[in-house]
Short mmCIF file of C-alpha atoms and ligand atoms in Angstrom, two decimals:
data_model
loop_
_atom_site.label_atom_id
_atom_site.label_comp_id
_atom_site.label_asym_id
_atom_site.label_seq_id
_atom_site.Cartn_x
_atom_site.Cartn_y
_atom_site.Cartn_z
CA MET A 1 11.89 13.72 -27.46
CA SER A 2 15.49 14.34 -26.35
CA GLU A 3 16.59 14.08 -22.75
CA GLU A 4 17.37 17.84 -22.60
CA LYS A 5 13.82 18.56 -23.71
CA ILE A 6 12.39 16.46 -20.86
CA ILE A 7 14.52 18.36 -18.36
CA ARG A 8 13.62 21.77 -19.80
CA LEU A 9 9.87 21.12 -19.78
CA ASP A 10 9.84 19.93 -16.21
CA MET A 11 12.13 22.67 -14.91
CA GLY A 12 9.82 25.26 -16.44
CA LYS A 13 7.01 24.35 -14.09
CA LEU A 14 8.99 23.70 -10.92
CA GLN A 15 7.76 26.68 -8.89
CA GLY A 16 4.88 24.71 -7.44
CA ASP A 17 1.66 26.69 -7.64
CA THR A 18 -1.21 26.88 -10.07
CA GLY A 19 -1.00 30.67 -9.95
CA ASP A 20 -4.67 31.16 -9.04
CA THR A 21 -6.92 30.18 -6.15
CA ARG A 22 -8.37 26.99 -7.59
CA PRO A 23 -6.99 23.73 -6.20
CA ALA A 24 -4.27 21.93 -8.15
CA LEU A 25 -5.40 18.80 -10.02
CA CYS A 26 -3.16 15.75 -10.05
CA LEU A 27 -3.55 12.78 -12.36
CA GLY A 28 -2.07 9.73 -10.59
CA ILE A 29 -1.24 6.41 -12.25
CA GLU A 30 -0.56 3.09 -10.50
CA SER A 31 0.64 -0.03 -12.32
CA SER A 32 3.21 -1.72 -10.07
CA CYS A 33 1.41 -5.03 -9.52
CA ASP A 34 -1.96 -6.34 -10.68
CA GLU A 35 -4.09 -3.17 -10.72
CA THR A 36 -4.07 -0.65 -13.55
CA SER A 37 -5.46 2.41 -11.87
CA ALA A 38 -5.73 6.16 -12.38
CA ALA A 39 -7.33 8.93 -10.39
CA ILE A 40 -7.70 12.69 -10.41
CA VAL A 41 -7.29 14.17 -6.94
CA ASP A 42 -7.20 17.87 -6.05
CA SER A 43 -5.08 19.66 -3.47
CA ASN A 44 -8.21 20.18 -1.32
CA ARG A 45 -8.40 16.41 -0.77
CA ASN A 46 -11.21 15.69 -3.23
CA ILE A 47 -11.13 12.58 -5.39
CA LEU A 48 -12.73 13.76 -8.65
CA SER A 49 -12.54 10.38 -10.36
CA HIS A 50 -10.94 7.03 -9.72
CA ILE A 51 -10.74 3.97 -11.96
CA ILE A 52 -9.25 0.68 -10.79
CA TYR A 53 -8.94 -2.06 -13.37
CA SER A 54 -8.13 -5.20 -11.40
CA GLN A 55 -6.27 -7.98 -13.17
CA ILE A 56 -7.04 -10.48 -10.39
CA PRO A 57 -9.27 -12.68 -12.62
CA GLU A 58 -6.39 -12.97 -15.13
CA HIS A 59 -3.93 -14.22 -12.47
CA GLN A 60 -6.30 -16.30 -10.36
CA LYS A 61 -5.79 -19.53 -12.32
CA TYR A 62 -2.05 -19.34 -11.65
CA GLY A 63 -2.54 -18.79 -7.91
CA GLY A 64 -0.57 -15.52 -7.94
CA VAL A 65 0.56 -12.62 -10.12
CA VAL A 66 2.47 -13.61 -13.29
CA PRO A 67 4.72 -10.60 -14.03
CA GLU A 68 4.74 -10.96 -17.84
CA LEU A 69 0.97 -11.30 -18.03
CA ALA A 70 0.59 -8.33 -15.70
CA ALA A 71 2.82 -6.10 -17.86
CA ARG A 72 0.88 -7.05 -20.99
CA ALA A 73 -2.45 -6.43 -19.29
CA HIS A 74 -1.24 -2.99 -18.14
CA ILE A 75 -0.27 -2.11 -21.73
CA LEU A 76 -3.71 -3.11 -22.97
CA ALA A 77 -5.56 -1.24 -20.21
CA ILE A 78 -3.59 1.93 -19.53
CA ASP A 79 -4.94 4.24 -22.28
CA GLU A 80 -8.55 3.33 -21.55
CA VAL A 81 -8.12 3.67 -17.78
CA VAL A 82 -6.61 7.17 -18.15
CA ARG A 83 -9.25 8.22 -20.70
CA GLN A 84 -12.11 7.04 -18.48
CA THR A 85 -10.58 8.79 -15.46
CA LEU A 86 -10.45 12.10 -17.34
CA ASP A 87 -13.99 11.62 -18.75
CA LYS A 88 -15.47 10.77 -15.37
CA ALA A 89 -14.01 13.94 -13.85
CA GLY A 90 -15.15 15.98 -16.88
CA LYS A 91 -11.53 17.02 -17.52
CA THR A 92 -9.04 16.89 -20.39
CA ILE A 93 -5.28 16.45 -20.03
CA ASP A 94 -4.91 20.22 -20.43
CA ASP A 95 -6.78 20.73 -17.14
CA ILE A 96 -4.23 18.64 -15.23
CA ASP A 97 -1.63 20.58 -13.18
CA ILE A 98 0.53 17.65 -12.02
CA VAL A 99 1.11 14.15 -13.40
CA ALA A 100 2.27 11.46 -10.96
CA ALA A 101 2.99 7.78 -11.47
CA THR A 102 4.50 4.93 -9.52
CA ALA A 103 8.19 4.69 -10.47
CA GLY A 104 8.88 1.70 -8.17
CA PRO A 105 9.17 -0.51 -6.25
CA GLY A 106 7.20 -3.22 -8.00
CA LEU A 107 7.08 -5.54 -11.01
CA ILE A 108 9.22 -3.56 -13.40
CA GLY A 109 7.28 -4.40 -16.59
CA GLY A 110 4.12 -2.93 -15.13
CA VAL A 111 5.87 0.02 -13.49
CA LEU A 112 7.39 0.95 -16.89
CA VAL A 113 3.97 0.98 -18.55
CA GLY A 114 2.47 3.48 -16.08
CA TRP A 115 5.64 5.54 -15.87
CA MET A 116 5.96 5.88 -19.66
CA ALA A 117 2.28 6.84 -19.96
CA ALA A 118 2.74 9.55 -17.31
CA THR A 119 5.99 10.78 -18.89
CA GLY A 120 4.27 11.01 -22.28
CA ILE A 121 1.40 13.08 -20.88
CA ALA A 122 3.75 15.35 -18.92
CA GLN A 123 5.95 15.93 -21.96
CA ALA A 124 3.02 16.59 -24.29
CA THR A 125 1.43 19.12 -21.93
CA GLY A 126 4.48 20.58 -20.18
CA THR A 127 3.07 19.54 -16.81
CA PRO A 128 5.27 18.83 -13.76
CA LEU A 129 5.91 15.13 -13.30
CA VAL A 130 6.29 13.35 -9.96
CA ALA A 131 7.98 9.95 -9.61
CA VAL A 132 6.07 8.37 -6.74
CA ASN A 133 7.47 5.61 -4.58
CA HIS A 134 4.62 3.08 -4.33
CA LEU A 135 5.23 2.60 -0.61
CA GLU A 136 5.02 6.35 -0.13
CA GLY A 137 1.62 6.21 -1.85
CA HIS A 138 0.42 3.75 0.81
CA ALA A 139 2.16 5.74 3.57
CA LEU A 140 0.65 9.13 2.69
CA VAL A 141 -2.89 8.14 1.67
CA PRO A 142 -4.21 8.42 5.27
CA ARG A 143 -3.48 12.14 4.88
CA LEU A 144 -5.91 12.24 1.95
CA CYS A 145 -8.65 10.41 3.80
CA ALA A 146 -8.78 8.28 6.96
CA THR A 147 -11.37 6.32 8.87
CA ALA A 148 -11.61 4.68 12.29
CA ALA A 149 -11.50 0.87 12.60
CA ASP A 150 -15.22 0.55 11.98
CA GLY A 151 -15.05 2.69 8.84
CA THR A 152 -16.54 5.87 10.37
CA SER A 153 -15.28 9.48 10.02
CA GLY A 154 -14.16 9.13 6.43
CA ASN A 155 -13.48 12.84 6.06
CA ALA A 156 -10.72 12.90 8.64
CA HIS A 157 -7.06 12.97 7.70
CA VAL A 158 -3.88 12.29 9.59
CA ASP A 159 -1.24 14.89 10.51
CA PHE A 160 2.53 14.31 10.84
CA PRO A 161 4.17 12.67 12.71
CA TYR A 162 2.53 9.26 12.86
CA LEU A 163 3.51 5.69 13.57
CA LEU A 164 2.72 3.57 10.54
CA MET A 165 2.21 -0.17 10.14
CA LEU A 166 2.65 -0.67 6.40
CA ALA A 167 1.50 -4.17 5.50
CA SER A 168 0.98 -5.21 1.90
CA GLY A 169 1.61 -8.13 -0.42
CA GLY A 170 5.24 -7.13 -0.88
CA HIS A 171 6.16 -5.28 2.32
CA CYS A 172 5.78 -5.33 6.07
CA GLN A 173 7.35 -2.39 7.88
CA ILE A 174 6.85 -0.14 10.88
CA LEU A 175 7.76 3.43 10.04
CA LEU A 176 7.91 6.72 11.84
CA VAL A 177 6.47 9.15 9.30
CA ARG A 178 7.78 12.62 10.15
CA GLY A 179 6.92 14.37 6.88
CA VAL A 180 6.91 14.01 3.09
CA GLY A 181 10.06 12.10 2.21
CA GLN A 182 10.93 11.66 5.90
CA TYR A 183 10.50 8.02 6.80
CA GLU A 184 12.39 6.28 9.58
CA LEU A 185 12.35 2.51 9.44
CA ILE A 186 11.67 1.13 12.93
CA GLY A 187 11.10 -2.51 12.05
CA GLN A 188 10.55 -4.81 9.08
CA THR A 189 10.03 -8.42 8.16
CA LEU A 190 13.06 -10.65 8.00
CA ASP A 191 11.35 -12.99 5.51
CA ASP A 192 7.78 -12.92 4.15
CA SER A 193 5.45 -9.94 4.20
CA ALA A 194 2.17 -10.20 6.11
CA GLY A 195 0.18 -10.24 2.85
CA GLU A 196 2.39 -13.01 1.48
CA ALA A 197 1.73 -15.09 4.62
CA PHE A 198 -2.04 -14.66 4.16
CA ASP A 199 -1.78 -15.53 0.46
CA LYS A 200 0.42 -18.59 1.03
CA VAL A 201 -1.75 -20.01 3.82
CA ALA A 202 -4.86 -19.50 1.66
CA LYS A 203 -3.09 -21.34 -1.17
CA MET A 204 -2.23 -24.28 1.12
CA LEU A 205 -5.91 -24.48 2.07
CA GLY A 206 -6.91 -24.29 -1.60
CA LEU A 207 -8.90 -21.10 -1.00
CA GLY A 208 -7.80 -19.11 -4.06
CA TYR A 209 -6.02 -15.81 -4.74
CA PRO A 210 -5.65 -13.26 -3.25
CA GLY A 211 -5.85 -15.09 0.05
CA GLY A 212 -6.05 -12.18 2.51
CA PRO A 213 -9.72 -11.30 2.07
CA ILE A 214 -10.77 -14.98 2.01
CA VAL A 215 -8.83 -15.86 5.18
CA ASP A 216 -10.22 -12.71 6.83
CA SER A 217 -13.82 -13.67 6.10
CA ARG A 218 -13.32 -17.38 6.99
CA ALA A 219 -11.67 -16.35 10.27
CA GLN A 220 -14.80 -14.52 11.33
CA SER A 221 -16.61 -17.86 11.79
CA GLY A 222 -13.64 -19.72 13.31
CA ASN A 223 -12.09 -20.38 16.72
CA PRO A 224 -8.77 -18.46 17.11
CA ASN A 225 -7.59 -20.92 19.79
CA ALA A 226 -8.18 -24.12 17.81
CA PHE A 227 -4.58 -24.32 16.47
CA LYS A 228 -1.47 -23.24 18.35
CA PHE A 229 0.42 -21.18 15.76
CA PRO A 230 3.76 -19.69 16.91
CA ARG A 231 4.29 -15.96 17.56
CA PRO A 232 7.80 -15.56 16.03
CA LEU A 233 10.11 -13.00 17.66
CA CYS A 234 7.43 -11.90 20.16
CA ASP A 235 9.66 -12.95 23.07
CA LYS A 236 12.54 -10.93 21.62
CA PRO A 237 13.33 -7.22 21.85
CA GLY A 238 13.07 -5.08 18.73
CA CYS A 239 10.42 -4.38 16.15
CA ASP A 240 11.19 -6.85 13.35
CA PHE A 241 8.78 -9.48 12.09
CA SER A 242 9.13 -13.04 10.87
CA PHE A 243 6.26 -14.91 9.25
CA SER A 244 8.05 -17.94 7.82
CA GLY A 245 7.65 -19.91 11.08
CA ILE A 246 3.90 -19.35 11.00
CA LYS A 247 3.84 -20.58 7.41
CA THR A 248 5.84 -23.70 8.31
CA ALA A 249 3.49 -24.42 11.23
CA ALA A 250 0.57 -24.15 8.80
CA ARG A 251 2.18 -26.74 6.52
CA ILE A 252 2.82 -29.13 9.42
CA PHE A 253 -0.78 -28.84 10.67
CA LEU A 254 -2.06 -29.57 7.18
CA GLU A 255 0.22 -32.59 6.70
CA ARG A 256 -1.37 -34.08 9.83
CA ALA A 257 -4.93 -33.33 8.75
CA THR A 258 -7.25 -35.84 7.16
CA GLN A 259 -8.44 -34.73 3.74
CA PRO A 260 -10.83 -33.33 2.65
CA LEU A 261 -10.88 -30.42 5.09
CA SER A 262 -14.24 -29.53 6.61
CA ASP A 263 -15.54 -25.96 6.56
CA GLU A 264 -15.24 -25.86 10.33
CA TYR A 265 -11.58 -26.96 10.13
CA ILE A 266 -10.79 -24.27 7.54
CA ASN A 267 -12.55 -21.54 9.52
CA ASP A 268 -10.72 -22.50 12.75
CA PHE A 269 -7.41 -22.73 10.86
CA CYS A 270 -7.88 -19.25 9.35
CA ALA A 271 -8.95 -17.74 12.69
CA SER A 272 -5.96 -19.27 14.51
CA PHE A 273 -3.48 -18.24 11.81
CA GLN A 274 -4.87 -14.70 11.70
CA ALA A 275 -4.74 -14.43 15.52
CA SER A 276 -1.01 -15.21 15.42
CA VAL A 277 -0.40 -12.49 12.79
CA VAL A 278 -2.45 -10.01 14.84
CA ASP A 279 -0.51 -10.84 18.04
CA CYS A 280 2.82 -10.35 16.24
CA ILE A 281 1.71 -6.99 14.88
CA VAL A 282 0.49 -5.80 18.29
CA ASN A 283 3.67 -6.99 20.05
CA ARG A 284 5.99 -5.34 17.51
CA LEU A 285 3.99 -2.09 17.55
CA GLU A 286 4.22 -1.93 21.34
CA HIS A 287 7.99 -2.09 21.00
CA ALA A 288 7.85 0.48 18.21
CA MET A 289 6.01 2.96 20.44
CA CYS A 290 8.94 2.84 22.89
CA ASP A 291 11.35 3.11 19.98
CA ALA A 292 9.58 6.25 18.72
CA ARG A 293 10.01 7.86 22.13
CA VAL A 294 13.72 7.05 22.06
CA ARG A 295 13.84 8.82 18.69
CA ASN A 296 12.41 11.91 20.37
CA ALA A 297 9.12 11.68 18.54
CA SER A 298 5.71 11.45 20.12
CA PRO A 299 3.37 10.45 17.31
CA LYS A 300 -0.25 10.88 18.39
CA THR A 301 -1.68 8.68 15.68
CA LEU A 302 -1.23 4.98 15.02
CA VAL A 303 -1.93 4.23 11.36
CA VAL A 304 -2.24 1.05 9.31
CA ALA A 305 -1.94 1.14 5.51
CA GLY A 306 -1.38 -1.24 2.56
CA GLY A 307 -3.60 -4.06 1.35
CA VAL A 308 -3.47 -5.95 4.66
CA ALA A 309 -4.94 -2.84 6.35
CA LYS A 310 -8.28 -4.14 5.06
CA ASN A 311 -8.11 -6.89 7.64
CA SER A 312 -10.88 -6.48 10.20
CA ALA A 313 -9.01 -8.20 13.07
CA ILE A 314 -5.83 -6.17 12.50
CA ARG A 315 -7.79 -2.89 12.38
CA GLY A 316 -9.68 -3.83 15.55
CA ALA A 317 -6.56 -4.88 17.47
CA MET A 318 -4.64 -1.78 16.42
CA GLU A 319 -7.51 0.48 17.47
CA LYS A 320 -7.50 -1.14 20.92
CA LEU A 321 -3.72 -0.83 21.15
CA ALA A 322 -3.89 2.86 20.23
CA GLN A 323 -6.51 3.51 22.91
CA THR A 324 -4.43 1.71 25.55
CA HIS A 325 -1.47 3.97 24.74
CA GLY A 326 -3.44 7.21 24.51
CA MET A 327 -3.12 7.39 20.74
CA VAL A 328 -5.71 7.82 18.00
CA PHE A 329 -6.10 5.03 15.46
CA ALA A 330 -6.59 5.75 11.76
CA ALA A 331 -6.68 3.76 8.54
CA PRO A 332 -7.49 4.60 4.94
CA PRO A 333 -11.03 3.68 3.86
CA MET A 334 -11.16 0.10 2.54
CA SER A 335 -11.11 1.21 -1.11
CA LEU A 336 -7.78 3.05 -0.59
CA CYS A 337 -5.94 0.21 1.20
CA THR A 338 -5.14 -2.05 -1.74
CA ASP A 339 -3.26 -0.59 -4.71
CA ASN A 340 -4.99 2.38 -6.29
CA GLY A 341 -4.36 5.49 -8.37
CA ALA A 342 -5.76 7.94 -5.78
CA MET A 343 -2.92 7.25 -3.35
CA ILE A 344 -0.41 7.93 -6.13
CA ALA A 345 -2.19 11.16 -7.13
CA TRP A 346 -2.21 12.31 -3.49
CA ALA A 347 1.49 11.46 -3.04
CA GLY A 348 2.02 13.42 -6.27
CA ILE A 349 0.37 16.48 -4.73
CA GLU A 350 2.30 16.16 -1.46
CA ASN A 351 5.62 15.85 -3.31
CA TRP A 352 4.85 18.66 -5.75
CA ARG A 353 4.00 20.99 -2.84
CA VAL A 354 7.52 20.54 -1.46
CA GLY A 355 9.13 20.82 -4.90
CA ARG A 356 9.93 17.14 -5.33
CA VAL A 357 9.28 16.91 -9.08
CA VAL A 358 11.27 15.19 -11.81
CA THR A 359 13.97 17.48 -13.15
CA GLU A 360 15.98 14.94 -15.09
CA PRO A 361 15.20 11.59 -16.70
CA ILE A 362 14.91 8.83 -14.15
CA ALA A 363 14.95 5.05 -14.38
CA PRO A 364 12.03 3.29 -12.66
CA ARG A 365 13.22 0.94 -9.93
CA PRO A 366 12.06 -2.59 -9.07
CA ARG A 367 13.49 -2.07 -5.57
CA TRP A 368 13.27 1.32 -3.92
CA PRO A 369 13.26 1.45 -0.10
CA LEU A 370 11.35 4.36 1.44
CA THR A 371 14.41 5.28 3.45
CA GLU A 372 16.22 6.13 0.19
CA LEU A 373 13.82 8.96 -0.63
O1 LIG B 1 -1.09 -3.15 -1.11
P1 LIG B 1 -1.52 -4.28 -1.97
O2 LIG B 1 -2.76 -4.07 -2.81
O3 LIG B 1 -0.39 -4.72 -2.95
C1 LIG B 1 0.96 -4.59 -2.68
O4 LIG B 1 1.49 -3.46 -2.74
O5 LIG B 1 1.55 -5.65 -2.36
O6 LIG B 1 -1.70 -5.53 -1.00
C2 LIG B 1 -2.18 -6.76 -1.46
C3 LIG B 1 -2.14 -7.73 -0.29
C4 LIG B 1 -2.40 -9.18 -0.70
O7 LIG B 1 -1.40 -9.98 -0.12
C5 LIG B 1 -3.77 -9.47 -0.11
O8 LIG B 1 -3.97 -10.82 0.24
C6 LIG B 1 -3.74 -8.58 1.12
O9 LIG B 1 -3.16 -7.38 0.67
N1 LIG B 1 -5.11 -8.33 1.65
C7 LIG B 1 -5.52 -8.73 2.87
C8 LIG B 1 -6.88 -8.37 2.98
N2 LIG B 1 -7.25 -7.75 1.81
C9 LIG B 1 -6.14 -7.73 1.01
N3 LIG B 1 -4.86 -9.37 3.86
C10 LIG B 1 -5.54 -9.66 4.99
N4 LIG B 1 -6.86 -9.36 5.15
C11 LIG B 1 -7.56 -8.72 4.19
N5 LIG B 1 -8.85 -8.44 4.37
ZN1 LIG B 2 0.74 -1.77 -2.70
#
């Protein structure tokens, strides 16, 4: 299909409403890392179906995601994942009002697979197409569905503006979320992301991939004061993070240890490492709350999102911090923290509502900061 044809089809449906009273249905596709996922979400915040095909078993033996293998696995899975998503919701592609897919940032081979699938469906059906920024998917999903730290009140959702800790395998940022497409970067990591730090420390301990959930569960039986990990930048003003010093400390501790490591040693190590990450997050968020006030915003909700938002200690500490500062804490339910199609479908709906649909061919982007939206 020619480029003009793509533009014409998408322009034809720009107006933004389904034309009747039923909610709009969005098919969302995520393929930026190691999950091939699709979901159908409606504009009344219902998830009609959601399929997540995790490639973790395929990457585990390499200790991390291998981009070429991921892209190939996405190609093999995408048709089946989309078909099952439609079947499970009892819908066909003709019932879909909006198609949305991750167009970056991420591993470009995988992003291309999901983006081309979405473009194909949108072109074949004449449906509006939304190019979703993966980080925006994480950032907006608490507006689809949010829970408290202990997982209760799953039907709640967050209103703008909110202060967001976005912590995933690839990113670690504090953002002031004022509206769809309105993200102010308050702080970010100067080196590793929080998820990367969890994954690398787990790898050093020989615990497997992905490391975050394993370290989290080991930490629950460990002593957080057993090892003195540093708290980088916590004595400095500002809201930026640095995790490389924590990683280096981990390596030094392990060089001194006698092998093999006992279970008790590993549990204490994980608890102490995790406590340092939690302290850094709390310290930086305290600064960010002051920063938000300087920006003339008074967000009432403190939100955590991204894969690391699954961490029990981080959720607990952030809930306490919110209470101390008279804010409400919210997080997506566990199943919507790590990469998933529902967050992309919801971001598709939010963008479509404000007219942010694709009107000309776009190139998916491996790097795409939220502040460039
Ligand atoms: O958001 P996500 O699925 O992928 C990216 O967009 O990067 O995040 C994956 C990251 C991994 O680094 C994983 O170890 C981390 O989230 N993670 C956790 C937990 N569950 C997943 N980190 C700490 N504690 C957890 N319970
Ligand atoms: Zn992600």
